mmCIF file of C-alpha atoms in Angstrom:
data_model
loop_
_atom_site.group_PDB
_atom_site.id
_atom_site.type_symbol
_atom_site.label_atom_id
_atom_site.label_comp_id
_atom_site.label_asym_id
_atom_site.label_seq_id
_atom_site.Cartn_x
_atom_site.Cartn_y
_atom_site.Cartn_z
ATOM 1 C CA MET A 152 -18.650 185.519 30.171
ATOM 2 C CA PRO A 153 -17.767 182.118 31.736
ATOM 3 C CA GLU A 154 -21.138 180.781 30.577
ATOM 4 C CA ALA A 155 -20.137 180.899 26.906
ATOM 5 C CA PRO A 156 -17.138 178.505 27.151
ATOM 6 C CA ARG A 157 -19.171 176.163 29.352
ATOM 7 C CA PHE A 158 -22.044 176.142 26.862
ATOM 8 C CA HIS A 159 -19.612 175.496 24.005
ATOM 9 C CA SER A 160 -18.065 172.563 25.888
ATOM 10 C CA GLN A 161 -21.476 171.089 26.610
ATOM 11 C CA MET A 162 -22.491 171.333 22.965
ATOM 12 C CA ARG A 163 -19.267 169.644 21.878
ATOM 13 C CA LEU A 164 -19.891 166.855 24.366
ATOM 14 C CA LEU A 165 -23.442 166.363 23.105
ATOM 15 C CA LEU A 166 -22.181 166.308 19.528
ATOM 16 C CA ARG A 167 -19.545 163.716 20.339
ATOM 17 C CA GLU A 168 -22.083 161.544 22.149
ATOM 18 C CA ARG A 169 -24.446 161.740 19.189
ATOM 19 C CA VAL A 170 -21.636 160.856 16.763
ATOM 20 C CA ILE A 171 -20.625 157.818 18.814
ATOM 21 C CA GLU A 172 -24.229 156.682 19.159
ATOM 22 C CA THR A 173 -24.826 157.022 15.417
ATOM 23 C CA ALA A 174 -21.643 155.201 14.439
ATOM 24 C CA ARG A 175 -22.399 152.404 16.913
ATOM 25 C CA GLU A 176 -25.906 151.948 15.562
ATOM 26 C CA LEU A 177 -24.658 151.774 11.976
ATOM 27 C CA LEU A 178 -21.949 149.312 12.973
ATOM 28 C CA CYS A 179 -24.351 147.031 14.814
ATOM 29 C CA THR A 180 -27.005 147.043 12.092
ATOM 30 C CA GLU A 181 -25.000 147.246 8.875
ATOM 31 C CA GLY A 182 -21.362 146.565 9.720
ATOM 32 C CA TRP A 183 -18.341 148.842 9.915
ATOM 33 C CA GLY A 184 -18.160 149.017 6.132
ATOM 34 C CA ALA A 185 -21.394 151.025 6.189
ATOM 35 C CA VAL A 186 -19.862 153.617 8.495
ATOM 36 C CA ASN A 187 -18.314 156.543 6.656
ATOM 37 C CA MET A 188 -17.761 160.102 7.744
ATOM 38 C CA SER A 189 -20.176 161.575 5.195
ATOM 39 C CA ARG A 190 -23.008 159.343 6.294
ATOM 40 C CA VAL A 191 -22.368 159.887 9.994
ATOM 41 C CA ALA A 192 -22.242 163.654 9.456
ATOM 42 C CA LYS A 193 -25.553 163.545 7.584
ATOM 43 C CA GLU A 194 -27.219 161.389 10.266
ATOM 44 C CA VAL A 195 -25.996 163.679 13.041
ATOM 45 C CA GLY A 196 -26.855 166.858 11.164
ATOM 46 C CA VAL A 197 -23.452 168.502 10.852
ATOM 47 C CA SER A 198 -21.086 169.122 7.976
ATOM 48 C CA ARG A 199 -18.419 166.600 7.129
ATOM 49 C CA ALA A 200 -15.785 169.243 7.849
ATOM 50 C CA ALA A 201 -17.249 169.832 11.312
ATOM 51 C CA LEU A 202 -17.232 166.086 11.984
ATOM 52 C CA TYR A 203 -13.581 165.744 10.978
ATOM 53 C CA LYS A 204 -12.698 168.723 13.147
ATOM 54 C CA GLU A 205 -14.429 167.253 16.191
ATOM 55 C CA VAL A 206 -13.597 163.559 15.795
ATOM 56 C CA GLY A 207 -10.729 163.162 13.362
ATOM 57 C CA THR A 208 -10.463 160.286 10.924
ATOM 58 C CA LYS A 209 -12.637 157.202 10.617
ATOM 59 C CA ARG A 210 -9.999 155.323 12.604
ATOM 60 C CA ASP A 211 -10.301 157.921 15.352
ATOM 61 C CA LEU A 212 -14.064 157.412 15.292
ATOM 62 C CA ALA A 213 -13.561 153.655 15.677
ATOM 63 C CA ASP A 214 -11.391 154.264 18.732
ATOM 64 C CA LEU A 215 -14.049 156.517 20.242
ATOM 65 C CA VAL A 216 -16.798 153.944 19.716
ATOM 66 C CA ILE A 217 -14.733 151.132 21.205
ATOM 67 C CA ARG A 218 -13.574 153.251 24.153
ATOM 68 C CA GLU A 219 -17.177 154.134 24.949
ATOM 69 C CA GLU A 220 -18.166 150.477 24.825
ATOM 70 C CA LEU A 221 -15.216 149.487 26.972
ATOM 71 C CA ALA A 222 -16.242 152.048 29.585
ATOM 72 C CA THR A 223 -19.456 150.121 30.244
ATOM 73 C CA PHE A 224 -17.424 146.958 30.832
ATOM 74 C CA VAL A 225 -15.085 148.777 33.215
ATOM 75 C CA VAL A 226 -18.043 149.958 35.305
ATOM 76 C CA GLY A 227 -19.404 146.422 35.508
ATOM 77 C CA ILE A 228 -15.994 145.036 36.442
ATOM 78 C CA SER A 229 -15.639 147.584 39.238
ATOM 79 C CA ASP A 230 -19.098 146.680 40.518
ATOM 80 C CA SER A 231 -18.156 142.980 40.462
ATOM 81 C CA LEU A 232 -15.041 143.641 42.523
ATOM 82 C CA ALA A 233 -17.080 145.694 44.995
ATOM 83 C CA GLU A 234 -19.342 142.698 45.637
ATOM 84 C CA HIS A 235 -16.324 140.819 47.063
ATOM 85 C CA PRO A 236 -14.422 143.479 49.040
ATOM 86 C CA ASP A 237 -12.267 141.026 51.001
ATOM 87 C CA ASP A 238 -11.514 138.361 48.392
ATOM 88 C CA VAL A 239 -9.524 139.342 45.316
ATOM 89 C CA ILE A 240 -9.939 135.904 43.715
ATOM 90 C CA ALA A 241 -13.707 135.915 44.132
ATOM 91 C CA GLY A 242 -13.888 139.505 42.967
ATOM 92 C CA LEU A 243 -11.861 138.914 39.820
ATOM 93 C CA THR A 244 -13.741 135.686 39.100
ATOM 94 C CA ALA A 245 -17.002 137.627 39.291
ATOM 95 C CA ALA A 246 -15.514 140.293 37.019
ATOM 96 C CA VAL A 247 -14.504 137.661 34.463
ATOM 97 C CA ASP A 248 -17.965 136.109 34.615
ATOM 98 C CA PHE A 249 -19.560 139.532 34.066
ATOM 99 C CA THR A 250 -17.247 140.324 31.157
ATOM 100 C CA LEU A 251 -17.838 137.065 29.308
ATOM 101 C CA ARG A 252 -21.602 137.013 29.835
ATOM 102 C CA THR A 253 -22.018 140.654 28.884
ATOM 103 C CA GLY A 254 -19.729 140.226 25.898
ATOM 104 C CA SER A 255 -21.655 137.229 24.609
ATOM 105 C CA ASP A 256 -24.755 139.437 24.289
ATOM 106 C CA ASN A 257 -22.999 142.598 23.090
ATOM 107 C CA ALA A 258 -24.269 143.725 19.701
ATOM 108 C CA LEU A 259 -21.177 145.753 18.844
ATOM 109 C CA LEU A 260 -18.792 142.923 19.643
ATOM 110 C CA GLU A 261 -20.906 140.487 17.641
ATOM 111 C CA ALA A 262 -20.931 142.854 14.669
ATOM 112 C CA VAL A 263 -17.161 143.310 14.719
ATOM 113 C CA LEU A 264 -16.355 139.640 15.168
ATOM 114 C CA SER A 265 -18.767 138.629 12.426
ATOM 115 C CA GLY A 266 -16.515 140.565 10.048
ATOM 116 C CA ARG A 267 -13.961 137.779 10.279
ATOM 117 C CA SER A 268 -15.911 135.843 7.647
ATOM 118 C CA THR A 269 -16.227 138.814 5.260
ATOM 119 C CA ALA A 270 -14.005 141.400 3.671
ATOM 120 C CA ASN A 271 -15.013 143.881 6.364
ATOM 121 C CA THR A 272 -12.222 143.230 8.860
ATOM 122 C CA GLU A 273 -11.058 146.795 9.456
ATOM 123 C CA LEU A 274 -12.028 146.876 13.147
ATOM 124 C CA LEU A 275 -10.629 143.478 14.097
ATOM 125 C CA PRO A 276 -7.029 144.649 14.719
ATOM 126 C CA THR A 277 -8.341 147.520 16.850
ATOM 127 C CA LEU A 278 -10.166 145.047 19.052
ATOM 128 C CA MET A 279 -7.952 141.983 19.044
ATOM 129 C CA THR A 280 -4.319 142.847 18.345
ATOM 130 C CA ASP A 281 -3.596 146.572 18.716
ATOM 131 C CA PRO A 282 -2.571 147.538 22.277
ATOM 132 C CA GLU A 283 -5.034 150.438 22.222
ATOM 133 C CA PRO A 284 -7.777 151.091 22.986
ATOM 134 C CA VAL A 285 -8.930 147.769 24.462
ATOM 135 C CA LEU A 286 -5.952 146.016 26.036
ATOM 136 C CA GLY A 287 -4.042 149.057 27.223
ATOM 137 C CA ARG A 288 -7.034 150.757 28.779
ATOM 138 C CA ALA A 289 -8.260 147.514 30.336
ATOM 139 C CA LEU A 290 -4.866 146.947 31.930
ATOM 140 C CA ASP A 291 -4.824 150.441 33.420
ATOM 141 C CA ALA A 292 -8.440 150.442 34.587
ATOM 142 C CA VAL A 293 -8.575 146.940 36.039
ATOM 143 C CA GLY A 294 -5.145 147.201 37.646
ATOM 144 C CA ALA A 295 -6.111 150.454 39.346
ATOM 145 C CA ALA A 296 -9.454 149.019 40.475
ATOM 146 C CA VAL A 297 -7.819 145.911 41.955
ATOM 147 C CA ARG A 298 -5.181 147.970 43.771
ATOM 148 C CA ALA A 299 -7.789 150.363 45.165
ATOM 149 C CA ARG A 300 -10.138 147.599 46.276
ATOM 150 C CA TYR A 301 -7.704 145.041 47.697
ATOM 151 C CA GLU A 302 -4.443 146.964 48.254
ATOM 152 C CA LEU A 303 -2.285 143.807 47.932
ATOM 153 C CA ALA A 304 0.647 145.458 49.654
ATOM 154 C CA ASP A 305 2.836 142.389 49.085
ATOM 155 C CA LEU A 306 2.736 142.982 45.332
ATOM 156 C CA SER A 307 4.771 145.702 43.649
ATOM 157 C CA GLU A 308 3.187 147.706 40.849
ATOM 158 C CA GLU A 309 5.100 145.622 38.311
ATOM 159 C CA GLU A 310 4.011 142.327 39.879
ATOM 160 C CA LEU A 311 0.370 143.356 40.056
ATOM 161 C CA ALA A 312 0.471 144.622 36.474
ATOM 162 C CA ALA A 313 1.941 141.328 35.277
ATOM 163 C CA ARG A 314 -0.708 139.250 37.068
ATOM 164 C CA THR A 315 -3.505 141.498 35.874
ATOM 165 C CA GLU A 316 -2.264 141.303 32.297
ATOM 166 C CA ILE A 317 -2.339 137.500 32.373
ATOM 167 C CA VAL A 318 -5.943 137.511 33.579
ATOM 168 C CA ILE A 319 -7.068 140.118 31.067
ATOM 169 C CA ARG A 320 -5.355 138.469 28.110
ATOM 170 C CA LEU A 321 -6.883 135.102 29.016
ATOM 171 C CA THR A 322 -10.331 136.635 29.446
ATOM 172 C CA LEU A 323 -10.124 138.489 26.140
ATOM 173 C CA SER A 324 -9.067 135.281 24.430
ATOM 174 C CA HIS A 325 -12.228 133.558 25.680
ATOM 175 C CA LEU A 326 -14.295 136.625 24.772
ATOM 176 C CA PHE A 327 -13.036 136.927 21.207
ATOM 177 C CA GLN A 328 -12.703 133.211 20.438
ATOM 178 C CA PRO A 329 -15.170 131.268 22.617
ATOM 179 C CA LEU A 330 -14.944 127.499 22.354
ATOM 180 C CA GLY A 331 -17.567 126.461 24.893
ATOM 181 C CA PRO A 332 -19.984 127.699 27.529
ATOM 182 C CA VAL A 333 -19.172 130.704 29.668
ATOM 183 C CA GLU A 334 -19.034 128.525 32.789
ATOM 184 C CA ARG A 335 -16.159 126.525 31.338
ATOM 185 C CA ALA A 336 -14.217 129.663 30.442
ATOM 186 C CA VAL A 337 -14.781 131.207 33.871
ATOM 187 C CA ALA A 338 -13.567 128.009 35.546
ATOM 188 C CA GLN A 339 -10.369 128.098 33.491
ATOM 189 C CA VAL A 340 -9.664 131.715 34.353
ATOM 190 C CA ALA A 341 -10.538 131.082 38.015
ATOM 191 C CA ALA A 342 -7.921 128.331 38.181
ATOM 192 C CA THR A 343 -5.349 130.788 36.869
ATOM 193 C CA LEU A 344 -6.496 133.391 39.390
ATOM 194 C CA ARG A 345 -5.940 130.982 42.268
ATOM 195 C CA ALA A 346 -2.418 130.288 41.033
ATOM 196 C CA LEU A 347 -1.659 134.001 40.647
ATOM 197 C CA PHE A 348 -3.230 135.435 43.796
ATOM 198 C CA ALA A 349 -3.653 132.666 46.384
ATOM 199 C CA PRO A 350 -0.044 132.975 47.637
ATOM 200 C CA VAL A 351 -0.634 136.695 48.172
ATOM 201 C CA GLU A 352 -3.775 136.056 50.197
ATOM 202 C CA ALA A 353 -2.315 133.308 52.372
ATOM 203 C CA PRO A 354 -1.569 134.468 55.944
ATOM 204 C CA ALA A 355 2.032 134.596 57.031
ATOM 205 C CA SER A 356 3.163 131.582 59.055
#
């Protein structure tokens, strides 16, 4: 009997993955305006009612797509921190560099941001102004990764969260509204990182 619930869960997971993949492909090739629940259901091969039951509304689908995309960034950020296990400034600088370079070549991000010049701006608030899913999840994931990797015992949870938020907000600003080369943006964020974390790293006198 336990096999049946497990099989059902696996099928639901496969369905959700297929839905996200389909919606992402439509977004990247035709824009978010081309994504509607009827079309996604047809592409995936399920009824519209089944799609609504599994995913929810189109806004819920947007959140799923963005969360999935963000997960790939979080993995890369964690890997960047791991390359500098004893230097939080170097680790976070590498993470910023990874984020900006990866973002500059990200098809989904390019498709969403290109909507600023058209009437298709529905996803922009989800990415740039709403606290979820991007900013809130990034704050939680990066803060936890930094704490786990570097400990930073001299910083309380509130202090670390505040410093991490500054870095993430600055990085997202460069990601969503780039004004120059990535190297310039990374240098700006790195200067902020030194101001935020160098006193923590300095040995006690």
